[in-house]
């Protein structure tokens, strides 16, 4: 089995996150997902470790949100 690449394209990241490349680009440009710009045309690359940290951070933020905003099922009217 080949080793995972250290750096991913924005399209690769989009595939992992099941979202669009445009959404990944927005995450990078807002500084939410650390990336580097390489080459003369400035292609973006995201380090695999940074992507994993981002995913963990999103889990942590979601857990906090759920804890602070518990889901309450609406009471059903009796029929």
mmCIF file of C-alpha atoms in Angstrom:
data_model
loop_
_atom_site.group_PDB
_atom_site.id
_atom_site.type_symbol
_atom_site.label_atom_id
_atom_site.label_comp_id
_atom_site.label_asym_id
_atom_site.label_seq_id
_atom_site.Cartn_x
_atom_site.Cartn_y
_atom_site.Cartn_z
ATOM 1 C CA UNK A 1 0.000 0.000 0.000
ATOM 2 C CA UNK A 2 1.548 3.361 -0.994
ATOM 3 C CA UNK A 3 2.152 5.935 1.699
ATOM 4 C CA UNK A 4 -0.255 8.863 1.866
ATOM 5 C CA UNK A 5 1.085 12.047 0.287
ATOM 6 C CA UNK A 6 2.281 14.725 2.691
ATOM 7 C CA UNK A 7 0.573 17.509 0.736
ATOM 8 C CA UNK A 8 -2.867 17.561 -0.865
ATOM 9 C CA UNK A 9 -4.364 19.766 -3.563
ATOM 10 C CA UNK A 10 -7.515 21.714 -2.762
ATOM 11 C CA UNK A 11 -9.405 19.222 -4.953
ATOM 12 C CA UNK A 12 -7.996 16.349 -2.867
ATOM 13 C CA UNK A 13 -9.080 18.097 0.337
ATOM 14 C CA UNK A 14 -12.534 18.742 -1.154
ATOM 15 C CA UNK A 15 -12.870 15.029 -1.884
ATOM 16 C CA UNK A 16 -11.867 14.079 1.671
ATOM 17 C CA UNK A 17 -14.336 16.575 3.163
ATOM 18 C CA UNK A 18 -17.018 15.785 0.553
ATOM 19 C CA UNK A 19 -17.372 19.447 -0.368
ATOM 20 C CA UNK A 20 -16.402 21.725 -3.263
ATOM 21 C CA UNK A 21 -12.958 23.024 -4.123
ATOM 22 C CA UNK A 22 -14.431 26.531 -3.827
ATOM 23 C CA UNK A 23 -15.443 25.831 -0.220
ATOM 24 C CA UNK A 24 -11.963 24.517 0.579
ATOM 25 C CA UNK A 25 -10.412 27.594 -1.060
ATOM 26 C CA UNK A 26 -12.621 29.801 1.134
ATOM 27 C CA UNK A 27 -11.486 27.892 4.259
ATOM 28 C CA UNK A 28 -7.863 28.421 3.240
ATOM 29 C CA UNK A 29 -8.275 32.110 2.382
ATOM 30 C CA UNK A 30 -10.096 32.791 5.671
ATOM 31 C CA UNK A 31 -7.223 31.119 7.526
ATOM 32 C CA UNK A 32 -9.399 28.361 8.948
ATOM 33 C CA UNK A 33 -7.428 25.647 7.156
ATOM 34 C CA UNK A 34 -3.660 26.260 7.064
ATOM 35 C CA UNK A 35 -2.105 25.843 3.606
ATOM 36 C CA UNK A 36 0.946 26.884 1.625
ATOM 37 C CA UNK A 37 1.140 28.511 -1.774
ATOM 38 C CA UNK A 38 3.794 27.044 -4.063
ATOM 39 C CA UNK A 39 5.123 27.547 -7.556
ATOM 40 C CA UNK A 40 4.965 30.399 -9.998
ATOM 41 C CA UNK A 41 1.215 30.095 -10.423
ATOM 42 C CA UNK A 42 0.663 29.937 -6.676
ATOM 43 C CA UNK A 43 -0.944 26.542 -6.347
ATOM 44 C CA UNK A 44 -2.288 25.827 -2.886
ATOM 45 C CA UNK A 45 -1.322 22.724 -0.932
ATOM 46 C CA UNK A 46 -2.633 21.511 2.416
ATOM 47 C CA UNK A 47 -0.474 19.288 4.565
ATOM 48 C CA UNK A 48 -2.227 16.044 5.511
ATOM 49 C CA UNK A 49 -1.472 16.627 9.200
ATOM 50 C CA UNK A 50 -3.054 20.114 9.005
ATOM 51 C CA UNK A 51 -6.181 18.627 7.438
ATOM 52 C CA UNK A 52 -6.452 16.061 10.237
ATOM 53 C CA UNK A 53 -6.028 18.825 12.851
ATOM 54 C CA UNK A 54 -8.717 20.876 11.087
ATOM 55 C CA UNK A 55 -11.107 17.904 11.124
ATOM 56 C CA UNK A 56 -10.469 17.335 14.844
ATOM 57 C CA UNK A 57 -11.015 21.052 15.525
ATOM 58 C CA UNK A 58 -14.354 20.885 13.685
ATOM 59 C CA UNK A 59 -15.377 17.872 15.805
ATOM 60 C CA UNK A 60 -14.433 19.806 18.958
ATOM 61 C CA UNK A 61 -16.342 22.920 17.846
ATOM 62 C CA UNK A 62 -19.373 20.836 16.915
ATOM 63 C CA UNK A 63 -19.307 19.060 20.269
ATOM 64 C CA UNK A 64 -19.217 22.439 22.038
ATOM 65 C CA UNK A 65 -22.101 23.709 19.896
ATOM 66 C CA UNK A 66 -24.197 20.607 20.622
ATOM 67 C CA UNK A 67 -23.453 20.870 24.350
ATOM 68 C CA UNK A 68 -24.462 24.542 24.376
ATOM 69 C CA UNK A 69 -27.518 24.055 22.158
ATOM 70 C CA UNK A 70 -29.169 20.774 23.158
ATOM 71 C CA UNK A 71 -31.648 19.288 20.735
ATOM 72 C CA UNK A 72 -35.155 19.300 22.120
ATOM 73 C CA UNK A 73 -37.775 17.358 20.256
ATOM 74 C CA UNK A 74 -40.979 19.290 19.830
ATOM 75 C CA UNK A 75 -43.864 17.881 21.768
ATOM 76 C CA UNK A 76 -46.333 16.170 19.505
ATOM 77 C CA UNK A 77 -49.955 17.163 19.873
ATOM 78 C CA UNK A 78 -52.158 14.327 21.021
ATOM 79 C CA UNK A 79 -54.310 12.913 18.266
#
